[in-house]
Every structure is written in structure tokens, then in C-alpha cells.
Amino acid sequence: MGVTGGQISPVRSRERFLLGESVEGSVRGPILNSWMRSRMLGLSPEQTDLPYTDDFDPDSRLVRAAEPVLDQLQSRFSGSQMNVSLADGNGTVLQRRFGEPALAGRLPPIQSVPGFVFAERYAGTNGIGLALAERRLCQVYGAEHFAERSQSNACSATPIRDQFSGHIVGVLCFGYPRSYEDPALPVLVRRAAESIERRLMEQSSARERALLRTYLDARLRARGGEAADDGQLIGLDELTDGGLDRQDQMVLKAKATELICSPQRAAVEVSLSHGRGVTLLSSPVTSLSGVEGVVVEAVLTGESPPAHHLAASKPTASALGALALAATERAESLTWHLADASARGDAQAGPDSGPTAGPASGTGDAADTPGAVRGLVLVGEPEVGKYAVAARRRLELLAEASTRIGTTLDVSRTAWELAETAVPRLADYVTVDLAGAVLRGEESADPQADLHRTVVHGIRDDCPFYPVGHQVRLDPGTPHMRCLEGEPAVLETDLQTTTPAWMLPGIEHARGILAHDVHSMICVPLLARGVLLGIATFYRSEDPASFGDDDSRLAQELAARAALCIDNARRYTREHTLALALQRSLLPRGLPEQGAVEVAHHYLPAESGVGGDWFDVIPLSGTRVALLVGDVVGHGLHAAATMGRLRIAARNFAELELAPDELLTHLDNLLVRLDREEEDASATGSNGIVGATCLYAVYDPTSQVCTMARAGHPPPALVAPDGSVTFPDLPAGPPLGLGGLPFETAEIHLPEHSTLVLYTDGLVDGRHRDIDVSLDQLRHALAHPDRSPEDTCRAVMEAVAPEHPGDDVALLVARTRTVPADRIATWDLAPDPSLVSEVRGAATRQLADWGLDELAFAAELMLSELVTNAVRYGSEPIQVRLIHDRTLICEVSDGSNTAPHLRRAASTDEGGRGLFLVAQLSQAWGARYTTRGKVIWAECALDAA
């Protein structure tokens, strides 16, 4: 239960736990986890017996390294009730020291005699067992002990590690009455453990020095103390100026370290820069004290270095340097000895000389080559060499991870890259579980309830784990749950010998995992910027070596890098989703009803970020229709928002019946004003508007004429009824946003059933695409006039659109229709008021021919008012036109540009009610301007009667 607010928590919390009540939040996490494991193991608080063994070495390296430190501690605690315990990596107590010697006689054997095993699976929650389980400094106070026998005591314990391998080789534990509690005790126990670790390191350094001394003595004896003029043995630093640069030395040392891992004789050819060749020779060597090691020499072939580098010299103490290999944090004190002295020949001590050293047998060709230069590279023990190689490979894996993880902004792909990086160089299997919200680009409020298996990757396909997509449910006390609850990493080193208690609730699934020889695991949370994203779990099965603390730290580093990349991808996904939602909300959700063209469209957002492409179909008066595509420069929310503003503006300008060139001019002016408004935002880091391109086309089915203008946009494709495909040469026009430059229009006659294809540059252009090739592909895809617009859209996207678009693609396909001539009636009038009655009569007869007699009354009234206005206030030419389409359209055109205005006439006014009457009789009315004047039009629904 630990310390809360400076006070020891009450015993009541432990009693509540034993009764099965929840005590989460009132007990320290490591203690609660240990209690849960103890209960799942079936341990009893009243249990008093512990395993005892006398099968331990009382004079082991650990004991020899610890004895001086234990003596100092015993002297420091003299006269107190403090006791100090030294245990091995299995929890077996090797040494006990007491501040008051009489305590040894008063305490029961379990607390005073070496040989008892205090591992957590036997003793429950205690200092030694918890330090081994948590692999860090731990403190246990009174009632936090699981066993009743220890309730009155407190303890501080910390692991002791071998600095070469990082493995936990023992535990140092202080036991004391609760009243002795002092904040300095954890610091003292940690420093004492570090002193033991340093002494273990010194033992290894002494062994290395003994091996080097043995090698050099054997060399001197073999040549009788005489130097020679050839076959010289020099140090690597002397070879540097003769052809070995720093990179060559690193290559040699790395290969020599691998050779030291094996005690067998070996010869390996190594290619260096500038065409030089080197043979590395490894030979076993045994010191006087029985330390077995390996010596590695280099024999250089090819062009010899300058003669002054081959001068013989006596081996002296100053000529024997030390090469520090600091591959890992714990390996800073690891000493590799580099010989700079010169010696001669292929000497090898005789069988009676005791210690032996010499080159590998069977390698005399390289060594005996005239002018060959020999240099001592490394001397060391095989085990130490293995640790150095492993350390270097871990560094290489970290370096590789920085380039392999996070190559995309896809959450799932980044998780897969983590697994692919770790397998098989760190783990045999990797699983990654992410919160469902993270996969959607959001932050998860409760990752524990929302985990989904995102990655399962291993050396074999039959991975014994839940499949991708499975919702993962975690039981309390599991390593995965502990990671979610805040632990930086959970390491399980032995899953085969004793099934961990946390596996028992899901034992059937656990058996499937263990059946694949999975023997150790590391569970690491994926945490970035304070956001918990999920869990990564690493497993070993084929590799006989269990995971260690070095592997745990490596897994944490890989997970930290991956978590940051996953969070970047998550944030991008969120922004991309928001931008895409905004963009889709601003694009047409459906096409309006109109009869001028049969339309299909397709929109494909870019993978790298939503852009500002848009399209629109706008019905106009007189059965005409406007077709529009545009592309705002840039990506993201800003581009999408700008696109929405331009599309709305373009629609409003189209409603004003502006000509294409005039509409583009208005859009250009608008974009210039928006750009000026954005200048202040650009100064604060936002991206200002750069510009946009646009193509605007108006098709009139009564005349089959299409009027187009473009602003820096690709020209459309035109498919004739016979299947020929052309790209009309329209005036290009400048992009929108430059301001002050004119736009030009072009008119094209489109036969009925022609197809007009409008698109943005994302369809045909790209960084790695040839636009001419893309246009040829588009031409071939469109050369099928029998296809419907929907089929044409599909065919174009399949044939031309990039598989991974870097820019948005907007495609609009419109097949033209025409209004039959027999559904259009036209009358040219002179400016004579008497002709109004004739027009009314002609219109009534025409409506009768069309079967629209019920609309005759409304049409007569509207035509009467419109024609009267044209005759009275307009100018020639005056024309009346009736169009029978989806509605009945009445148009009166004249040569005047005077704008009509609807107003409410006063009761005393004699006129001013004409347009008001037209507005009441029609479902829509308006005016548009032409190069010859204006047209006032009104529409009546066919079912208006």
C-alpha cells in the first residue's frame, strides 16, 4: 500500500484486498500488481515455508565482488537492527550481514541463514522478489508484504547488473524495522549496488589484462626477445598513415569483435578501401589464472605501407594502448586492448610454457607473404565479445529504425513498419494493438476498452496470436494492462518454465502461444506527447536467449520512435478527415435537374492531403447549363475552405448570367481581395492563398453552342458522336489571383450526343508522369462514344488516374442534348404596340399545338406585359421566344440594356404592376444581358394549371 501523504497506509487496505474488494488507487501500482500475482499463484499470507537450497557457490564472482561492500555496510550499521542480504538472480540468498550480530541468533533461519529462495512466486510480495520482478529499485513497507511473517518490517532492494551484458545477476536488500525508515536508505542501497557492479567490472578488466599479458609474453618467448626486419607486428594506429583510414579501422574492429565471440581458430578475409586486403586471424589464448580468451591479429596484403611504419621496436608499457568500445551505456568501461608494439614472426608458446597464444593454424600463406604487415587488433573473452556484438547490432537497429519507421502518414502502415523493423533482429513475433479512436485519427478516452489488434507479424505465418482486427480485452495484472496503467515496460523472461499467474485467466490462448515455444516477451506502451495510443508486444521463440534489460530498453526506444510517428499519422489522419469532410460538404452533393446535358462526375482526393479541386453544374435560364471545374493551389483545410468560397462565388456570379470571361474576371478580383486579407495571417505562419485555375463553360441546347473560357486550367476533351477525341485550343488565360489580366472566350458548336470532358490537372499531370502520355491515355479511354457518362467516368479513372494520387482529381463528363426545333417558337416584332395582340394569339395557338392549353391564360398575361415593356421602353430588335422543355419558358429580348426592376405599385399609380404580375404568374423570372441587349424571361411549371 505504500506511503500516502507521508504516512504508511493502514493495514486495512491489505485486508480489503484479501477479501476480494477493490483497492485500486489506494495502493502503489507495483505493490498491487505483486499482490495480484501472488493471489493468482495461489500463495497464502500465512505461508511460512520457503524453498531452501545449499546448491549455490559461496565463492562466486558476485560474492567476491560484494564482500568488501557488505563489510562496509555491516560496519556502518553496527549496533542497529539493520540486516543486509545479497541474493542471486534467482532470489536465493547468498550472504547475510547484521548490524547487531546477536540478531542472527534471535531470528528464525528463514531470515538469518543463506540458501532460502525469496523469489516472488514462492515468497509473495517482498523486497528481493519485487526487485527481480520489477527489475528496479523497490521498497516494501510493513503491510505491503504479502506474508504475515514480514508485517512488522520494511525493506529497500535493488537489482545488481552485469555491466557487460546488462543481465541482473543479483539483488542487494536492506531489511529494517519500520521505525528506521529514512529517505537516505534507497540512495544508500543504490550506491552500494553500483559499487558491487563496478567491482564485477574490475574483475573482467583484470581478466582482459591477464589475457593480453599472456599473449605478449608468449610472443616475446617465441622470438627470444629479438626483433626482426620483416613480418612486422605493429598496432592499428601505426597502420593508419600507411593506408588504414578510420573507416577501415572500424570495419576491422567490428569483424574482430565477431571473431572473439567464438573460441575456435578462424581466418577471415576483409576487403578495405583502396583495394587493400586484410586477413583476420583468431586464436584461443589461456592466461595463467585459467581465463580463456581469443586474440585477433590482422595480416595486411597488397601494397605495403611506407618503410618508416615497419621499423621494429621493443614492446613497452607506453606502447600498449587501450581501445574503449562504448557501444552501449553499460559498456563504457569495457576495455579492449590494442597493441602498438612491434613483434616478429608466427610465434607460439610451446606445450610446456603454460599459457598459450598464437595465430590460427592453416593461415600461414597470408602471414608468410614477403612484406606482409601484422597488427594485433583485439584480445578478449568470447562472452564479452558477444555482448559487444549485440550492443553494436542494437545501435545499428536503432539507426535503421529512424529511416524505416514513419515513411508514410498512415497509422496502420507505421505500426507495421515497427513490427517489420523488429522482426527478426530483436523479436521473433510482434503484435501491435491500437485504440480504435487512434485508427480514426482521434484521441481515445479509454484505450483499455477500445484496443484493436492492428499488426501481427513474425518469422512464421502461423502466428499464435489474435488476428488483425480482433478487439483485445485485457485482464487485470497482465503486462499489457500494466503498460496501459502507466508502467514504461514489462519484461517477462521465462514463460515456459513456470506459466506466469497473469496467463491463467486465458490459459487456453496462452497454451497456444507457449506451444510455439514462445519463452519471453516485452510489453511496451505506445505513448507520444502524453497521449496513450496502444501497446506493442515483442516475443521470442526461435532465439534461445531470453529478452534482457538491454532488449527492453531497445524495445522502448523503438516503441517511442514508432509512437511519435503513429501520433503524427494520427494527427494527419484527423486533419485529413476534417479537410475531406469540409471539402465534401462544399462540393455538390447531387446534380440539379436540367435537360441540357447528361452528366456524371467523379472526385478522387489526394493521398497526401486534401486539395482544393471542385466542380459544379449550374442550370441557367433558357434551358442553358453552366459546367465548371477549378483547382485551388495547395492542400489541407485552407485549400478546402478557399475552394468553398470560390465555388459559392462562382455559383452566385453564374446566377447573374455573366459571360464566361466576365465570370472569371470577377473570380480573379475576388481572389486578389482574399489574398490581401490573408497577408496578415501569412505573417503569423499561415499559408496565404497562392492562386487557382478554373474552366467555365456554358452550353445552350437550343443553338448547340458551347461558350468557354479558362484561367490557367487544362483544356477540356471533346468527344464527337463518331468517337473522335480532340482537345480544343482555347485561349489559356492567366491563373486566378494575379489580377488585372483579361480572359477570352471561345465558342464551339457541339452536335447532339457530343461529350464534353472537364478535369483538373491531377488526372493527367504529376511529378513522375509525362503529361503527353497521360493525354494519350485519356484520348484512348474516351474514344468510345457509345458509353454512358457514368461508364466513361469509370473508364477514365481506371485508365488515366494515378494509383496513388499526389493531387486531387475532379472529373466531369457531360453528354449534350438538344431542344427539338418543333419545341421552339420565335417571333420577331417591330416596336408597334398594336402587335402585342397578334403575339398573344400566336402564342395561344402554339400552346394548343403543344397540348398546353391550360397554360395559355398565364402565358398570354406574361407575354402581354413583357412585350409591352419591350415595345415601350426597349429598342430594336425585339424578339419573342417560347420554349417547351421541362418548363414553359417565355422570353422577350430587345436591344436595350436598361435593367428591369420589380416594385410594389401604390394604389394611386396607373402603372408599375407588370413585372409584379409576371412574378406572381411564374415560378421564376429574371433578366440576362447579351452582346445585343437583354433578355427578360419567365418560367411556368407545366403542372401550374
mmCIF file of C-alpha atoms in Angstrom, residues 329-531:
data_model
loop_
_atom_site.group_PDB
_atom_site.id
_atom_site.type_symbol
_atom_site.label_atom_id
_atom_site.label_comp_id
_atom_site.label_asym_id
_atom_site.label_seq_id
_atom_site.Cartn_x
_atom_site.Cartn_y
_atom_site.Cartn_z
ATOM 1 C CA GLU A 329 25.611 2.780 -21.836
ATOM 2 C CA ARG A 330 26.768 -0.125 -19.727
ATOM 3 C CA ALA A 331 29.769 -0.861 -21.909
ATOM 4 C CA GLU A 332 31.588 2.409 -21.260
ATOM 5 C CA SER A 333 34.127 0.630 -19.058
ATOM 6 C CA LEU A 334 34.606 -2.326 -21.401
ATOM 7 C CA THR A 335 38.314 -2.365 -22.275
ATOM 8 C CA TRP A 336 39.646 -3.844 -25.460
ATOM 9 C CA HIS A 337 43.435 -3.848 -25.579
ATOM 10 C CA LEU A 338 45.189 -2.613 -28.687
ATOM 11 C CA ALA A 339 48.819 -3.493 -29.153
ATOM 12 C CA ASP A 340 51.010 -0.780 -30.650
ATOM 13 C CA ALA A 341 54.320 -2.611 -30.051
ATOM 14 C CA SER A 342 56.217 -4.399 -32.794
ATOM 15 C CA ALA A 343 56.993 -8.090 -32.576
ATOM 16 C CA ARG A 344 58.116 -10.630 -35.073
ATOM 17 C CA GLY A 345 57.161 -13.992 -36.532
ATOM 18 C CA ASP A 346 54.437 -16.523 -36.078
ATOM 19 C CA ALA A 347 55.479 -17.340 -32.537
ATOM 20 C CA GLN A 348 53.519 -19.717 -30.416
ATOM 21 C CA ALA A 349 54.375 -20.841 -26.909
ATOM 22 C CA GLY A 350 55.441 -24.417 -26.515
ATOM 23 C CA PRO A 351 53.363 -27.020 -24.746
ATOM 24 C CA ASP A 352 55.365 -26.614 -21.538
ATOM 25 C CA SER A 353 55.082 -22.894 -21.266
ATOM 26 C CA GLY A 354 51.710 -22.865 -19.526
ATOM 27 C CA PRO A 355 49.679 -20.097 -21.104
ATOM 28 C CA THR A 356 49.465 -20.174 -24.893
ATOM 29 C CA ALA A 357 48.908 -17.694 -27.656
ATOM 30 C CA GLY A 358 49.476 -17.737 -31.399
ATOM 31 C CA PRO A 359 47.960 -17.268 -34.847
ATOM 32 C CA ALA A 360 45.373 -19.588 -36.296
ATOM 33 C CA SER A 361 46.701 -22.693 -37.897
ATOM 34 C CA GLY A 362 46.406 -23.097 -41.608
ATOM 35 C CA THR A 363 46.805 -19.380 -42.290
ATOM 36 C CA GLY A 364 50.460 -19.225 -42.994
ATOM 37 C CA ASP A 365 50.104 -18.096 -46.619
ATOM 38 C CA ALA A 366 48.957 -14.617 -45.695
ATOM 39 C CA ALA A 367 51.247 -14.370 -42.680
ATOM 40 C CA ASP A 368 54.346 -15.514 -44.575
ATOM 41 C CA THR A 369 53.867 -13.231 -47.554
ATOM 42 C CA PRO A 370 57.016 -11.134 -48.034
ATOM 43 C CA GLY A 371 56.392 -7.619 -46.802
ATOM 44 C CA ALA A 372 53.165 -8.610 -45.015
ATOM 45 C CA VAL A 373 52.396 -6.450 -42.016
ATOM 46 C CA ARG A 374 50.808 -7.962 -38.929
ATOM 47 C CA GLY A 375 48.940 -5.997 -36.281
ATOM 48 C CA LEU A 376 47.222 -7.032 -33.085
ATOM 49 C CA VAL A 377 43.566 -5.939 -33.323
ATOM 50 C CA LEU A 378 41.734 -7.179 -30.208
ATOM 51 C CA VAL A 379 42.131 -9.505 -27.233
ATOM 52 C CA GLY A 380 39.096 -10.532 -25.168
ATOM 53 C CA GLU A 381 36.792 -13.185 -23.776
ATOM 54 C CA PRO A 382 34.159 -14.771 -26.038
ATOM 55 C CA GLU A 383 31.252 -13.800 -23.784
ATOM 56 C CA VAL A 384 32.350 -10.176 -23.664
ATOM 57 C CA GLY A 385 32.705 -10.213 -27.429
ATOM 58 C CA LYS A 386 29.137 -11.457 -27.742
ATOM 59 C CA TYR A 387 27.884 -8.569 -25.635
ATOM 60 C CA ALA A 388 29.833 -6.065 -27.733
ATOM 61 C CA VAL A 389 28.469 -7.515 -30.982
ATOM 62 C CA ALA A 390 24.956 -7.465 -29.568
ATOM 63 C CA ALA A 391 25.417 -3.845 -28.479
ATOM 64 C CA ARG A 392 26.617 -2.819 -31.931
ATOM 65 C CA ARG A 393 23.720 -4.582 -33.583
ATOM 66 C CA ARG A 394 21.291 -2.811 -31.287
ATOM 67 C CA LEU A 395 22.778 0.507 -32.324
ATOM 68 C CA GLU A 396 22.530 -0.495 -35.974
ATOM 69 C CA LEU A 397 18.887 -1.455 -35.468
ATOM 70 C CA LEU A 398 18.136 1.918 -33.883
ATOM 71 C CA ALA A 399 19.821 3.701 -36.775
ATOM 72 C CA GLU A 400 17.821 1.647 -39.259
ATOM 73 C CA ALA A 401 14.587 2.283 -37.361
ATOM 74 C CA SER A 402 14.995 6.026 -37.831
ATOM 75 C CA THR A 403 14.682 5.537 -41.599
ATOM 76 C CA ARG A 404 12.241 2.605 -41.765
ATOM 77 C CA ILE A 405 9.582 3.727 -39.286
ATOM 78 C CA GLY A 406 7.346 6.600 -40.297
ATOM 79 C CA THR A 407 7.819 6.601 -44.060
ATOM 80 C CA THR A 408 4.108 7.331 -44.539
ATOM 81 C CA LEU A 409 1.383 9.230 -42.717
ATOM 82 C CA ASP A 410 -0.761 6.135 -42.376
ATOM 83 C CA VAL A 411 -1.388 4.910 -38.821
ATOM 84 C CA SER A 412 -1.636 1.201 -39.638
ATOM 85 C CA ARG A 413 1.303 1.248 -42.035
ATOM 86 C CA THR A 414 3.512 2.920 -39.417
ATOM 87 C CA ALA A 415 2.587 0.221 -36.902
ATOM 88 C CA TRP A 416 3.543 -2.422 -39.471
ATOM 89 C CA GLU A 417 6.885 -0.710 -40.044
ATOM 90 C CA LEU A 418 7.633 -1.021 -36.323
ATOM 91 C CA ALA A 419 6.971 -4.760 -36.474
ATOM 92 C CA GLU A 420 8.935 -5.257 -39.692
ATOM 93 C CA THR A 421 11.913 -3.415 -38.209
ATOM 94 C CA ALA A 422 11.938 -5.516 -35.031
ATOM 95 C CA VAL A 423 11.497 -8.942 -36.694
ATOM 96 C CA PRO A 424 13.753 -10.909 -36.661
ATOM 97 C CA ARG A 425 16.614 -8.763 -35.322
ATOM 98 C CA LEU A 426 15.008 -8.106 -31.947
ATOM 99 C CA ALA A 427 11.979 -10.374 -31.725
ATOM 100 C CA ASP A 428 10.505 -13.397 -33.465
ATOM 101 C CA TYR A 429 6.940 -12.079 -33.233
ATOM 102 C CA VAL A 430 5.483 -8.617 -32.737
ATOM 103 C CA THR A 431 1.901 -7.582 -32.106
ATOM 104 C CA VAL A 432 0.643 -4.006 -32.059
ATOM 105 C CA ASP A 433 -2.690 -3.082 -30.518
ATOM 106 C CA LEU A 434 -4.034 0.418 -31.128
ATOM 107 C CA ALA A 435 -7.104 2.168 -29.825
ATOM 108 C CA GLY A 436 -9.891 2.287 -32.383
ATOM 109 C CA ALA A 437 -10.102 6.043 -31.985
ATOM 110 C CA VAL A 438 -6.421 6.352 -32.913
ATOM 111 C CA LEU A 439 -7.044 4.476 -36.146
ATOM 112 C CA ARG A 440 -9.703 7.088 -36.923
ATOM 113 C CA GLY A 441 -7.328 9.953 -36.142
ATOM 114 C CA GLU A 442 -8.779 10.779 -32.729
ATOM 115 C CA GLU A 443 -7.598 10.535 -29.132
ATOM 116 C CA SER A 444 -9.018 7.619 -27.197
ATOM 117 C CA ALA A 445 -10.760 8.469 -23.941
ATOM 118 C CA ASP A 446 -10.378 4.874 -22.703
ATOM 119 C CA PRO A 447 -7.745 2.815 -24.572
ATOM 120 C CA GLN A 448 -8.334 -0.181 -22.267
ATOM 121 C CA ALA A 449 -11.848 -0.634 -23.642
ATOM 122 C CA ASP A 450 -11.050 0.220 -27.248
ATOM 123 C CA LEU A 451 -7.948 -1.789 -28.232
ATOM 124 C CA HIS A 452 -7.876 -3.439 -31.638
ATOM 125 C CA ARG A 453 -5.232 -5.785 -32.953
ATOM 126 C CA THR A 454 -3.598 -3.777 -35.726
ATOM 127 C CA VAL A 455 -0.456 -5.804 -36.501
ATOM 128 C CA VAL A 456 0.560 -9.436 -36.166
ATOM 129 C CA HIS A 457 3.960 -10.088 -37.707
ATOM 130 C CA GLY A 458 6.504 -12.844 -37.165
ATOM 131 C CA ILE A 459 9.042 -15.195 -38.620
ATOM 132 C CA ARG A 460 6.278 -17.688 -39.389
ATOM 133 C CA ASP A 461 2.838 -17.220 -40.891
ATOM 134 C CA ASP A 462 1.048 -19.330 -38.291
ATOM 135 C CA CYS A 463 1.423 -16.702 -35.577
ATOM 136 C CA PRO A 464 -0.333 -17.962 -32.427
ATOM 137 C CA PHE A 465 -1.928 -14.619 -31.631
ATOM 138 C CA TYR A 466 -5.286 -12.951 -32.041
ATOM 139 C CA PRO A 467 -5.689 -11.883 -35.703
ATOM 140 C CA VAL A 468 -5.675 -8.365 -37.080
ATOM 141 C CA GLY A 469 -8.982 -6.644 -36.420
ATOM 142 C CA HIS A 470 -9.702 -8.571 -33.222
ATOM 143 C CA GLN A 471 -10.865 -6.430 -30.314
ATOM 144 C CA VAL A 472 -8.421 -7.067 -27.496
ATOM 145 C CA ARG A 473 -9.815 -7.394 -23.987
ATOM 146 C CA LEU A 474 -7.277 -7.335 -21.162
ATOM 147 C CA ASP A 475 -7.455 -8.896 -17.715
ATOM 148 C CA PRO A 476 -6.100 -7.106 -14.641
ATOM 149 C CA GLY A 477 -2.480 -7.840 -13.852
ATOM 150 C CA THR A 478 -1.417 -8.710 -17.390
ATOM 151 C CA PRO A 479 1.700 -6.979 -18.750
ATOM 152 C CA HIS A 480 -0.487 -5.272 -21.338
ATOM 153 C CA MET A 481 -2.803 -3.853 -18.686
ATOM 154 C CA ARG A 482 0.160 -2.766 -16.571
ATOM 155 C CA CYS A 483 1.521 -0.828 -19.537
ATOM 156 C CA LEU A 484 -1.845 0.847 -20.043
ATOM 157 C CA GLU A 485 -1.857 1.757 -16.370
ATOM 158 C CA GLY A 486 1.434 3.621 -16.600
ATOM 159 C CA GLU A 487 4.401 1.227 -16.475
ATOM 160 C CA PRO A 488 7.067 2.123 -19.067
ATOM 161 C CA ALA A 489 7.714 -1.530 -19.999
ATOM 162 C CA VAL A 490 7.051 -5.018 -18.658
ATOM 163 C CA LEU A 491 9.656 -7.727 -19.244
ATOM 164 C CA GLU A 492 8.815 -11.422 -18.832
ATOM 165 C CA THR A 493 11.977 -13.511 -19.137
ATOM 166 C CA ASP A 494 10.592 -17.035 -18.604
ATOM 167 C CA LEU A 495 7.185 -18.053 -19.892
ATOM 168 C CA GLN A 496 7.985 -21.745 -20.355
ATOM 169 C CA THR A 497 9.402 -22.970 -17.038
ATOM 170 C CA THR A 498 6.588 -21.574 -14.919
ATOM 171 C CA THR A 499 3.433 -20.213 -16.511
ATOM 172 C CA PRO A 500 3.006 -16.665 -15.158
ATOM 173 C CA ALA A 501 -0.031 -16.110 -12.989
ATOM 174 C CA TRP A 502 -1.410 -13.434 -15.340
ATOM 175 C CA MET A 503 -1.769 -16.072 -18.066
ATOM 176 C CA LEU A 504 -4.100 -18.269 -16.020
ATOM 177 C CA PRO A 505 -7.420 -16.497 -16.862
ATOM 178 C CA GLY A 506 -6.785 -17.032 -20.581
ATOM 179 C CA ILE A 507 -4.886 -20.290 -20.231
ATOM 180 C CA GLU A 508 -6.236 -21.849 -23.441
ATOM 181 C CA HIS A 509 -4.991 -18.987 -25.578
ATOM 182 C CA ALA A 510 -1.762 -18.934 -23.550
ATOM 183 C CA ARG A 511 -1.171 -22.619 -24.266
ATOM 184 C CA GLY A 512 -1.425 -21.895 -27.980
ATOM 185 C CA ILE A 513 1.258 -19.246 -27.642
ATOM 186 C CA LEU A 514 3.524 -21.412 -25.480
ATOM 187 C CA ALA A 515 3.123 -24.307 -27.916
ATOM 188 C CA HIS A 516 5.074 -22.216 -30.427
ATOM 189 C CA ASP A 517 7.999 -22.160 -27.960
ATOM 190 C CA VAL A 518 7.455 -18.514 -27.049
ATOM 191 C CA HIS A 519 9.631 -18.158 -23.957
ATOM 192 C CA SER A 520 9.959 -14.425 -23.230
ATOM 193 C CA MET A 521 8.202 -11.179 -24.031
ATOM 194 C CA ILE A 522 8.417 -7.406 -23.670
ATOM 195 C CA CYS A 523 5.303 -5.268 -23.490
ATOM 196 C CA VAL A 524 5.741 -1.541 -24.152
ATOM 197 C CA PRO A 525 3.143 1.238 -24.232
ATOM 198 C CA LEU A 526 2.938 3.429 -27.317
ATOM 199 C CA LEU A 527 2.977 6.861 -25.741
ATOM 200 C CA ALA A 528 3.526 10.135 -27.616
ATOM 201 C CA ARG A 529 3.029 13.710 -26.422
ATOM 202 C CA GLY A 530 1.201 12.449 -23.362
ATOM 203 C CA VAL A 531 -1.325 10.515 -25.464
#
